[in-house]
PDB file of C-alpha atoms and ligand atoms in Angstrom:
ATOM      1  CA  MET T   1     130.702  78.196 101.451  1.00 49.00           C
ATOM      2  CA  ALA T   2     132.793  80.608 103.613  1.00 52.00           C
ATOM      3  CA  GLU T   3     135.573  78.698 105.400  1.00 57.00           C
ATOM      4  CA  SER T   4     136.319  79.706 108.814  1.00 60.00           C
ATOM      5  CA  GLU T   5     139.884  80.852 107.991  1.00 88.00           C
ATOM      6  CA  ASP T   6     138.562  83.152 105.278  1.00 96.00           C
ATOM      7  CA  VAL T   7     138.960  86.802 105.959  1.00 97.00           C
ATOM      8  CA  LEU T   8     137.115  87.687 102.878  1.00 98.00           C
ATOM      9  CA  THR T   9     134.383  86.040 100.857  1.00 98.00           C
ATOM     10  CA  ILE T  10     132.707  87.235  97.673  1.00 98.00           C
ATOM     11  CA  GLU T  11     129.444  85.435  96.818  1.00 98.00           C
ATOM     12  CA  HIS T  12     127.599  85.712  93.473  1.00 98.00           C
ATOM     13  CA  VAL T  13     128.641  89.195  92.727  1.00 98.00           C
ATOM     14  CA  ALA T  14     127.438  90.774  89.678  1.00 98.00           C
ATOM     15  CA  LYS T  15     127.968  94.343  88.151  1.00 98.00           C
ATOM     16  CA  ARG T  16     126.858  95.831  84.741  1.00 97.00           C
ATOM     17  CA  PHE T  17     127.727  99.123  83.280  1.00 96.00           C
ATOM     18  CA  GLY T  18     124.743  99.917  80.928  1.00 95.00           C
ATOM     19  CA  PRO T  19     124.900  97.114  78.236  1.00 95.00           C
ATOM     20  CA  VAL T  20     128.383  95.804  79.520  1.00 95.00           C
ATOM     21  CA  THR T  21     128.172  92.983  81.964  1.00 96.00           C
ATOM     22  CA  ALA T  22     131.646  93.271  83.807  1.00 97.00           C
ATOM     23  CA  LEU T  23     130.946  90.703  86.468  1.00 98.00           C
ATOM     24  CA  ARG T  24     128.262  87.973  85.942  1.00 97.00           C
ATOM     25  CA  ASP T  25     128.693  85.653  89.027  1.00 98.00           C
ATOM     26  CA  VAL T  26     131.841  85.978  90.958  1.00 98.00           C
ATOM     27  CA  ASN T  27     132.641  83.662  93.856  1.00 98.00           C
ATOM     28  CA  LEU T  28     135.983  84.166  95.359  1.00 98.00           C
ATOM     29  CA  HIS T  29     137.595  83.754  98.919  1.00 98.00           C
ATOM     30  CA  LEU T  30     140.686  85.052 100.560  1.00 98.00           C
ATOM     31  CA  ARG T  31     142.304  83.205 103.371  1.00 97.00           C
ATOM     32  CA  LYS T  32     144.117  84.883 106.239  1.00 96.00           C
ATOM     33  CA  GLY T  33     147.729  85.486 105.594  1.00 95.00           C
ATOM     34  CA  GLU T  34     147.560  84.429 101.844  1.00 97.00           C
ATOM     35  CA  VAL T  35     148.351  86.163  98.562  1.00 97.00           C
ATOM     36  CA  LEU T  36     145.972  85.399  96.011  1.00 98.00           C
ATOM     37  CA  GLY T  37     146.854  86.179  92.444  1.00 98.00           C
ATOM     38  CA  LEU T  38     144.083  87.401  90.161  1.00 97.00           C
ATOM     39  CA  LEU T  39     144.558  86.852  86.391  1.00 96.00           C
ATOM     40  CA  GLY T  40     142.196  87.812  83.447  1.00 95.00           C
ATOM     41  CA  ASP T  41     142.133  89.363  80.166  1.00 92.00           C
ATOM     42  CA  ASN T  42     141.901  93.172  79.752  1.00 91.00           C
ATOM     43  CA  GLY T  43     138.283  94.071  80.407  1.00 93.00           C
ATOM     44  CA  ALA T  44     137.679  90.882  82.323  1.00 95.00           C
ATOM     45  CA  GLY T  45     136.302  92.872  85.378  1.00 96.00           C
ATOM     46  CA  LYS T  46     139.459  92.643  87.746  1.00 96.00           C
ATOM     47  CA  SER T  47     139.570  96.246  88.639  1.00 94.00           C
ATOM     48  CA  THR T  48     135.714  96.271  88.935  1.00 96.00           C
ATOM     49  CA  LEU T  49     135.971  93.575  91.522  1.00 97.00           C
ATOM     50  CA  MET T  50     138.739  95.306  93.340  1.00 96.00           C
ATOM     51  CA  LYS T  51     136.603  98.396  93.429  1.00 95.00           C
ATOM     52  CA  ILE T  52     133.729  96.649  94.793  1.00 97.00           C
ATOM     53  CA  VAL T  53     135.723  95.004  97.675  1.00 97.00           C
ATOM     54  CA  SER T  54     137.266  98.373  98.375  1.00 95.00           C
ATOM     55  CA  GLY T  55     133.951 100.089  98.677  1.00 95.00           C
ATOM     56  CA  PHE T  56     134.330 102.292  95.635  1.00 93.00           C
ATOM     57  CA  GLN T  57     131.549 100.754  93.700  1.00 95.00           C
ATOM     58  CA  LYS T  58     128.524  98.825  94.620  1.00 97.00           C
ATOM     59  CA  PRO T  59     127.597  95.433  93.187  1.00 97.00           C
ATOM     60  CA  ASP T  60     124.148  95.056  91.445  1.00 98.00           C
ATOM     61  CA  SER T  61     123.736  91.860  93.321  1.00 98.00           C
ATOM     62  CA  GLY T  62     125.615  89.358  95.581  1.00 98.00           C
ATOM     63  CA  ARG T  63     127.431  89.526  98.846  1.00 97.00           C
ATOM     64  CA  VAL T  64     130.619  90.418 100.356  1.00 97.00           C
ATOM     65  CA  LEU T  65     131.632  88.868 103.749  1.00 97.00           C
ATOM     66  CA  LEU T  66     134.180  89.764 106.133  1.00 97.00           C
ATOM     67  CA  ARG T  67     135.535  87.221 108.468  1.00 94.00           C
ATOM     68  CA  GLY T  68     132.232  85.260 107.699  1.00 93.00           C
ATOM     69  CA  GLU T  69     129.912  88.308 108.426  1.00 95.00           C
ATOM     70  CA  GLU T  70     128.068  89.930 105.653  1.00 97.00           C
ATOM     71  CA  VAL T  71     128.895  93.713 105.195  1.00 97.00           C
ATOM     72  CA  GLU T  72     127.481  96.350 102.971  1.00 96.00           C
ATOM     73  CA  LEU T  73     130.494  98.559 102.022  1.00 96.00           C
ATOM     74  CA  ARG T  74     129.275 101.992 101.888  1.00 95.00           C
ATOM     75  CA  SER T  75     132.332 103.844 100.871  1.00 94.00           C
ATOM     76  CA  VAL T  76     136.061 103.652 100.417  1.00 92.00           C
ATOM     77  CA  ASP T  77     136.415 105.254 103.843  1.00 90.00           C
ATOM     78  CA  HIS T  78     134.029 102.524 105.281  1.00 94.00           C
ATOM     79  CA  ALA T  79     135.909  99.810 103.736  1.00 95.00           C
ATOM     80  CA  ARG T  80     139.179 101.172 105.255  1.00 92.00           C
ATOM     81  CA  SER T  81     137.628 101.390 108.641  1.00 93.00           C
ATOM     82  CA  LEU T  82     137.059  97.580 108.255  1.00 95.00           C
ATOM     83  CA  GLY T  83     140.733  97.065 107.419  1.00 94.00           C
ATOM     84  CA  ILE T  84     140.326  96.762 103.662  1.00 96.00           C
ATOM     85  CA  ASP T  85     142.641  98.991 101.434  1.00 92.00           C
ATOM     86  CA  CYS T  86     143.256  99.069  97.730  1.00 92.00           C
ATOM     87  CA  VAL T  87     146.222 100.378  95.833  1.00 89.00           C
ATOM     88  CA  TYR T  88     144.556 101.472  92.597  1.00 83.00           C
ATOM     89  CA  GLN T  89     146.400 101.536  89.296  1.00 71.00           C
ATOM     90  CA  ASP T  90     146.639 105.331  89.446  1.00 68.00           C
ATOM     91  CA  LEU T  91     147.951 105.179  92.962  1.00 67.00           C
ATOM     92  CA  ALA T  92     146.498 108.373  94.266  1.00 74.00           C
ATOM     93  CA  LEU T  93     149.734 109.936  95.355  1.00 83.00           C
ATOM     94  CA  ILE T  94     149.990 113.725  95.321  1.00 86.00           C
ATOM     95  CA  ASP T  95     152.894 114.547  92.906  1.00 87.00           C
ATOM     96  CA  GLN T  96     153.815 117.829  94.398  1.00 88.00           C
ATOM     97  CA  LEU T  97     154.057 116.584  97.912  1.00 89.00           C
ATOM     98  CA  PRO T  98     157.295 114.957  99.292  1.00 89.00           C
ATOM     99  CA  VAL T  99     157.401 111.223 100.204  1.00 91.00           C
ATOM    100  CA  PHE T 100     156.870 111.694 103.955  1.00 88.00           C
ATOM    101  CA  GLN T 101     153.709 113.713 103.492  1.00 87.00           C
ATOM    102  CA  ASN T 102     152.290 111.168 100.931  1.00 87.00           C
ATOM    103  CA  MET T 103     152.862 108.500 103.728  1.00 85.00           C
ATOM    104  CA  PHE T 104     150.510 110.547 106.193  1.00 83.00           C
ATOM    105  CA  LEU T 105     148.050 111.841 103.714  1.00 79.00           C
ATOM    106  CA  ARG T 106     145.123 109.351 104.157  1.00 68.00           C
ATOM    107  CA  ARG T 107     145.623 108.863 107.791  1.00 61.00           C
ATOM    108  CA  GLU T 108     144.853 112.486 108.450  1.00 52.00           C
ATOM    109  CA  GLN T 109     141.617 112.288 106.337  1.00 41.00           C
ATOM    110  CA  VAL T 110     140.470 108.946 107.365  1.00 40.00           C
ATOM    111  CA  HIS T 111     141.205 108.075 110.831  1.00 42.00           C
ATOM    112  CA  ARG T 112     140.294 110.381 113.778  1.00 46.00           C
ATOM    113  CA  PRO T 113     142.131 113.424 112.917  1.00 51.00           C
ATOM    114  CA  VAL T 114     145.745 113.046 113.867  1.00 56.00           C
ATOM    115  CA  PRO T 115     146.715 115.901 115.745  1.00 58.00           C
ATOM    116  CA  PHE T 116     149.199 118.087 113.953  1.00 61.00           C
ATOM    117  CA  LEU T 117     152.301 115.870 113.555  1.00 65.00           C
ATOM    118  CA  ALA T 118     155.662 117.698 113.601  1.00 79.00           C
ATOM    119  CA  THR T 119     157.538 117.349 110.260  1.00 83.00           C
ATOM    120  CA  ARG T 120     160.452 115.651 112.023  1.00 84.00           C
ATOM    121  CA  ARG T 121     158.246 113.103 113.464  1.00 84.00           C
ATOM    122  CA  MET T 122     156.572 112.311 110.214  1.00 84.00           C
ATOM    123  CA  LYS T 123     159.912 111.942 108.561  1.00 89.00           C
ATOM    124  CA  GLN T 124     161.309 109.563 111.255  1.00 88.00           C
ATOM    125  CA  GLU T 125     158.122 107.440 111.094  1.00 86.00           C
ATOM    126  CA  THR T 126     158.218 107.383 107.292  1.00 89.00           C
ATOM    127  CA  ARG T 127     161.795 106.062 107.412  1.00 91.00           C
ATOM    128  CA  ARG T 128     161.178 103.518 109.964  1.00 88.00           C
ATOM    129  CA  ALA T 129     158.054 102.308 107.993  1.00 85.00           C
ATOM    130  CA  LEU T 130     160.020 102.039 104.783  1.00 87.00           C
ATOM    131  CA  ASP T 131     163.010 100.377 106.389  1.00 86.00           C
ATOM    132  CA  ALA T 132     160.856  97.971 108.151  1.00 81.00           C
ATOM    133  CA  ILE T 133     159.270  96.664 104.871  1.00 78.00           C
ATOM    134  CA  GLY T 134     162.490  96.905 103.052  1.00 80.00           C
ATOM    135  CA  VAL T 135     161.646  99.702 100.702  1.00 82.00           C
ATOM    136  CA  ASN T 136     164.674 101.622  99.585  1.00 83.00           C
ATOM    137  CA  ILE T 137     163.822 105.179  99.055  1.00 87.00           C
ATOM    138  CA  PRO T 138     166.933 107.220  99.598  1.00 87.00           C
ATOM    139  CA  ARG T 139     165.305 110.659  99.992  1.00 90.00           C
ATOM    140  CA  ILE T 140     161.931 111.059 101.558  1.00 91.00           C
ATOM    141  CA  ASP T 141     161.757 114.942 101.322  1.00 91.00           C
ATOM    142  CA  VAL T 142     161.686 115.055  97.477  1.00 92.00           C
ATOM    143  CA  PRO T 143     158.330 115.221  95.708  1.00 93.00           C
ATOM    144  CA  VAL T 144     156.922 111.898  94.655  1.00 90.00           C
ATOM    145  CA  ALA T 145     156.985 113.269  91.077  1.00 90.00           C
ATOM    146  CA  ARG T 146     160.744 112.862  91.014  1.00 90.00           C
ATOM    147  CA  LEU T 147     160.610 109.207  91.808  1.00 88.00           C
ATOM    148  CA  SER T 148     160.603 106.251  89.444  1.00 84.00           C
ATOM    149  CA  GLY T 149     157.428 104.307  88.868  1.00 82.00           C
ATOM    150  CA  GLY T 150     158.670 101.441  91.118  1.00 82.00           C
ATOM    151  CA  GLN T 151     159.357 103.739  93.993  1.00 85.00           C
ATOM    152  CA  ARG T 152     155.964 105.450  93.622  1.00 86.00           C
ATOM    153  CA  GLN T 153     154.323 102.155  93.638  1.00 85.00           C
ATOM    154  CA  ALA T 154     156.279 100.968  96.695  1.00 85.00           C
ATOM    155  CA  ILE T 155     155.129 104.168  98.579  1.00 88.00           C
ATOM    156  CA  ALA T 156     151.642 103.567  97.899  1.00 87.00           C
ATOM    157  CA  VAL T 157     151.871  99.910  98.944  1.00 85.00           C
ATOM    158  CA  ALA T 158     153.916 101.004 102.175  1.00 85.00           C
ATOM    159  CA  ARG T 159     151.241 103.493 103.005  1.00 86.00           C
ATOM    160  CA  THR T 160     148.504 100.959 102.895  1.00 86.00           C
ATOM    161  CA  VAL T 161     150.781  98.339 105.073  1.00 82.00           C
ATOM    162  CA  THR T 162     151.442 101.019 107.557  1.00 80.00           C
ATOM    163  CA  SER T 163     147.819 101.865 107.973  1.00 81.00           C
ATOM    164  CA  ASP T 164     145.597  99.364 109.853  1.00 80.00           C
ATOM    165  CA  ALA T 165     144.621  97.472 106.763  1.00 91.00           C
ATOM    166  CA  ASP T 166     144.756  93.689 106.888  1.00 93.00           C
ATOM    167  CA  ILE T 167     143.217  93.042 103.567  1.00 96.00           C
ATOM    168  CA  ILE T 168     145.280  94.695 100.819  1.00 95.00           C
ATOM    169  CA  LEU T 169     144.238  94.875  97.240  1.00 96.00           C
ATOM    170  CA  LEU T 170     146.893  95.493  94.542  1.00 94.00           C
ATOM    171  CA  ASP T 171     145.603  96.345  91.273  1.00 93.00           C
ATOM    172  CA  GLU T 172     148.389  95.679  88.783  1.00 91.00           C
ATOM    173  CA  PRO T 173     151.362  96.909  90.972  1.00 87.00           C
ATOM    174  CA  LEU T 174     153.731  95.877  88.173  1.00 85.00           C
ATOM    175  CA  ALA T 175     152.103  97.612  85.411  1.00 81.00           C
ATOM    176  CA  ALA T 176     154.423  99.726  83.098  1.00 71.00           C
ATOM    177  CA  MET T 177     157.521  98.834  85.249  1.00 78.00           C
ATOM    178  CA  GLY T 178     160.848  97.433  84.176  1.00 78.00           C
ATOM    179  CA  ALA T 179     162.253  94.333  85.704  1.00 81.00           C
ATOM    180  CA  LYS T 180     164.469  95.861  88.442  1.00 80.00           C
ATOM    181  CA  GLU T 181     161.610  98.002  89.589  1.00 80.00           C
ATOM    182  CA  GLY T 182     159.145  95.208  89.418  1.00 84.00           C
ATOM    183  CA  ALA T 183     161.595  93.270  91.588  1.00 86.00           C
ATOM    184  CA  MET T 184     161.438  95.862  94.325  1.00 83.00           C
ATOM    185  CA  ILE T 185     157.655  95.251  94.596  1.00 86.00           C
ATOM    186  CA  LEU T 186     157.746  91.530  94.166  1.00 90.00           C
ATOM    187  CA  ASP T 187     160.216  91.528  97.208  1.00 89.00           C
ATOM    188  CA  LEU T 188     157.908  93.815  99.163  1.00 88.00           C
ATOM    189  CA  VAL T 189     155.062  91.358  98.535  1.00 91.00           C
ATOM    190  CA  ALA T 190     157.352  88.380  99.339  1.00 92.00           C
ATOM    191  CA  ARG T 191     158.132  89.850 102.705  1.00 90.00           C
ATOM    192  CA  LEU T 192     154.446  90.579 103.534  1.00 90.00           C
ATOM    193  CA  ARG T 193     153.611  86.961 102.462  1.00 93.00           C
ATOM    194  CA  ALA T 194     156.389  85.629 104.774  1.00 93.00           C
ATOM    195  CA  GLU T 195     154.957  87.684 107.708  1.00 90.00           C
ATOM    196  CA  ALA T 196     151.473  86.585 106.824  1.00 90.00           C
ATOM    197  CA  ARG T 197     149.930  89.338 108.897  1.00 90.00           C
ATOM    198  CA  VAL T 198     147.992  90.749 106.023  1.00 93.00           C
ATOM    199  CA  SER T 199     145.975  89.071 103.276  1.00 97.00           C
ATOM    200  CA  ILE T 200     146.580  90.132  99.751  1.00 97.00           C
ATOM    201  CA  ILE T 201     144.968  90.108  96.331  1.00 97.00           C
ATOM    202  CA  MET T 202     147.394  90.947  93.572  1.00 96.00           C
ATOM    203  CA  ILE T 203     146.327  91.526  89.942  1.00 96.00           C
ATOM    204  CA  ALA T 204     149.013  90.700  87.660  1.00 92.00           C
ATOM    205  CA  HIS T 205     149.655  89.685  83.918  1.00 89.00           C
ATOM    206  CA  ASN T 206     152.874  87.888  84.343  1.00 90.00           C
ATOM    207  CA  TYR T 207     152.174  84.110  85.132  1.00 92.00           C
ATOM    208  CA  VAL T 208     155.745  83.699  86.373  1.00 92.00           C
ATOM    209  CA  HIS T 209     155.198  86.528  88.902  1.00 92.00           C
ATOM    210  CA  VAL T 210     152.037  85.147  89.969  1.00 94.00           C
ATOM    211  CA  LEU T 211     153.415  81.704  90.391  1.00 95.00           C
ATOM    212  CA  GLU T 212     156.329  82.850  92.401  1.00 94.00           C
ATOM    213  CA  SER T 213     154.701  85.504  94.530  1.00 95.00           C
ATOM    214  CA  CYS T 214     151.129  83.942  95.281  1.00 97.00           C
ATOM    215  CA  ASP T 215     149.884  81.143  97.329  1.00 97.00           C
ATOM    216  CA  ARG T 216     146.907  80.611  94.947  1.00 98.00           C
ATOM    217  CA  VAL T 217     145.671  81.736  91.555  1.00 98.00           C
ATOM    218  CA  ASN T 218     142.248  82.678  90.377  1.00 98.00           C
ATOM    219  CA  LEU T 219     141.317  83.359  86.764  1.00 97.00           C
ATOM    220  CA  ILE T 220     138.358  85.456  85.662  1.00 97.00           C
ATOM    221  CA  GLN T 221     136.848  84.912  82.511  1.00 94.00           C
ATOM    222  CA  ASP T 222     133.273  85.775  81.050  1.00 90.00           C
ATOM    223  CA  GLY T 223     132.587  87.556  84.355  1.00 94.00           C
ATOM    224  CA  HIS T 224     133.139  84.648  86.623  1.00 96.00           C
ATOM    225  CA  ILE T 225     136.115  82.762  88.162  1.00 97.00           C
ATOM    226  CA  THR T 226     136.957  79.899  85.981  1.00 96.00           C
ATOM    227  CA  PHE T 227     140.075  78.565  87.675  1.00 96.00           C
ATOM    228  CA  ASP T 228     141.073  78.495  91.286  1.00 97.00           C
ATOM    229  CA  ARG T 229     144.382  76.617  92.245  1.00 97.00           C
ATOM    230  CA  PRO T 230     147.255  76.666  94.630  1.00 98.00           C
ATOM    231  CA  THR T 231     150.128  77.908  92.560  1.00 97.00           C
ATOM    232  CA  ALA T 232     152.066  74.908  93.560  1.00 97.00           C
ATOM    233  CA  ASP T 233     149.600  72.755  91.623  1.00 97.00           C
ATOM    234  CA  THR T 234     149.569  74.563  88.441  1.00 97.00           C
ATOM    235  CA  SER T 235     152.106  75.900  85.805  1.00 96.00           C
ATOM    236  CA  VAL T 236     152.869  78.636  83.340  1.00 95.00           C
ATOM    237  CA  GLU T 237     152.001  76.149  80.647  1.00 96.00           C
ATOM    238  CA  GLU T 238     148.658  75.257  82.029  1.00 96.00           C
ATOM    239  CA  LEU T 239     147.681  78.913  82.586  1.00 95.00           C
ATOM    240  CA  ASN T 240     148.805  79.769  79.168  1.00 93.00           C
ATOM    241  CA  GLU T 241     146.861  77.026  77.625  1.00 94.00           C
ATOM    242  CA  ILE T 242     143.535  77.996  79.323  1.00 92.00           C
ATOM    243  CA  VAL T 243     144.217  81.698  78.127  1.00 90.00           C
ATOM    244  CA  VAL T 244     145.188  80.695  74.570  1.00 91.00           C
ATOM    245  CA  GLU T 245     141.826  78.683  74.433  1.00 91.00           C
ATOM    246  CA  GLU T 246     140.076  81.859  75.522  1.00 89.00           C
ATOM    247  CA  TYR T 247     141.367  83.790  72.625  1.00 88.00           C
ATOM    248  CA  ARG T 248     140.572  80.908  70.231  1.00 91.00           C
ATOM    249  CA  ARG T 249     136.967  81.039  71.360  1.00 89.00           C
ATOM    250  CA  ALA T 250     136.749  84.874  71.107  1.00 86.00           C
ATOM    251  CA  ARG T 251     138.216  84.814  67.577  1.00 88.00           C
ATOM    252  CA  LEU T 252     135.840  82.178  66.414  1.00 90.00           C
ATOM    253  CA  ALA T 253     132.881  84.239  67.989  1.00 87.00           C
ATOM    254  CA  ALA T 254     134.224  87.425  66.328  1.00 86.00           C
ATOM    255  CA  ILE T 255     134.553  85.627  63.114  1.00 86.00           C
ATOM    256  CA  SER T 256     131.073  84.177  63.054  1.00 82.00           C
ATOM    257  CA  GLY T 257     129.880  87.619  64.036  1.00 72.00           C
ATOM    258  CA  ASP T 258     127.872  86.753  67.306  1.00 61.00           C
ATOM    259  CA  GLY T 259     130.570  87.371  69.831  1.00 52.00           C
ATOM    260  CA  PRO T 260     131.964  90.366  71.611  1.00 55.00           C
ATOM    261  CA  THR T 261     134.048  92.506  69.287  1.00 49.00           C
ATOM    262  CA  GLU T 262     136.763  94.841  70.240  1.00 47.00           C
ATOM    263  CA  ALA T 263     136.011  98.520  69.615  1.00 44.00           C
TER     264      ALA T 263
HETATM  265  N1  LIG W 301     132.688 103.082  85.357  1.00 56.52           N
HETATM  266  C1  LIG W 301     132.638 102.318  84.226  1.00 56.52           C
HETATM  267  N2  LIG W 301     131.652 102.669  83.392  1.00 56.52           N
HETATM  268  C2  LIG W 301     131.367 101.939  82.212  1.00 56.52           C
HETATM  269  N3  LIG W 301     132.033 100.796  82.015  1.00 56.52           N
HETATM  270  C3  LIG W 301     132.981 100.403  82.757  1.00 56.52           C
HETATM  271  C4  LIG W 301     133.362 100.992  83.985  1.00 56.52           C
HETATM  272  N4  LIG W 301     134.312 100.378  84.584  1.00 56.52           N
HETATM  273  C5  LIG W 301     134.469  99.341  83.954  1.00 56.52           C
HETATM  274  N5  LIG W 301     133.780  99.294  82.894  1.00 56.52           N
HETATM  275  C6  LIG W 301     133.756  98.214  81.910  1.00 56.52           C
HETATM  276  O1  LIG W 301     133.698  96.960  82.542  1.00 56.52           O
HETATM  277  C7  LIG W 301     134.534  96.007  82.005  1.00 56.52           C
HETATM  278  C8  LIG W 301     135.552  95.423  83.058  1.00 56.52           C
HETATM  279  O2  LIG W 301     136.459  96.498  83.234  1.00 56.52           O
HETATM  280  P1  LIG W 301     137.531  96.396  84.306  1.00 56.52           P
HETATM  281  O3  LIG W 301     137.008  95.885  85.593  1.00 56.52           O
HETATM  282  O4  LIG W 301     138.322  97.600  84.234  1.00 56.52           O
HETATM  283  O5  LIG W 301     138.565  95.286  83.650  1.00 56.52           O
HETATM  284  P2  LIG W 301     140.088  94.792  83.967  1.00 56.52           P
HETATM  285  O6  LIG W 301     140.544  95.510  85.247  1.00 56.52           O
HETATM  286  O7  LIG W 301     139.909  93.296  84.186  1.00 56.52           O
HETATM  287  O8  LIG W 301     140.861  95.103  82.735  1.00 56.52           O
HETATM  288  C9  LIG W 301     135.052  96.573  80.828  1.00 56.52           C
HETATM  289  O9  LIG W 301     134.395  96.221  79.555  1.00 56.52           O
HETATM  290  C10 LIG W 301     135.062  97.947  81.176  1.00 56.52           C
HETATM  291  O10 LIG W 301     135.113  98.865  79.859  1.00 56.52           O
HETATM  292 MG1  LIG W 302     142.052  96.813  85.429  1.00 56.52          MG
END
């Protein structure tokens, strides 16, 4: 099923947590240079899927292929060494450290130890990297704790982009963000999309954002991908209708007592 232009292919991936089946049978592919939007209800398994692709969790069954070759992702570091990097919902920035040190954090840990870098050089490189991807952070010597949610998210994304990653996973980069901050992230994604150097999976909730920022959209329901369409060939109305239908089914199941119920 893997197409030659696919950088990432997921085949029949399943994952359970005790009694909970997070992923039943996921088939998904990501083409080189594209931005794929991943939609799904809370608890649908989106984050679990990203954690499997980023080497943080192992699937119970199924395969992950990188550029057509099956890989067993042993750890987050292993996945990073293969060019896959994930910006998790909690970002993994160190609040007390200034922007420029956060930008260099993982490179020291992950890649062959970067010999001690002079502060001045780290600052210069951080400034250059942020400018290059159009992220406006006026001061890079303040602790990241003092920045807005949008700026923090932008730094986490920028760090990934300036590493060697060519497959970038963004887990709800717009969560808990106002319109103006969200626009900063969407601009960044748009810029990366235009460059087409990296391939991106972006989890989002807002259909408008997905339709504007992504080349293709996948919807995950009941542990598998139920909808896969170029964004140009779908609409907010269509996506809405599918999701409303899902709610309707879940409600009926809850009323009749045989479906999953919310705790
Ligand atoms: N580490 C875990 N232990 C137990 N259950 C988990 C764990 N991670 C996720 N789950 C469960 O798996 C399901 C999918 O979760 P998740 O992938 O976070 O969904 P989403 O990101 O789409 O909201 C949920 O029911 C969640 O409670
Ligand atoms: Mg999630």
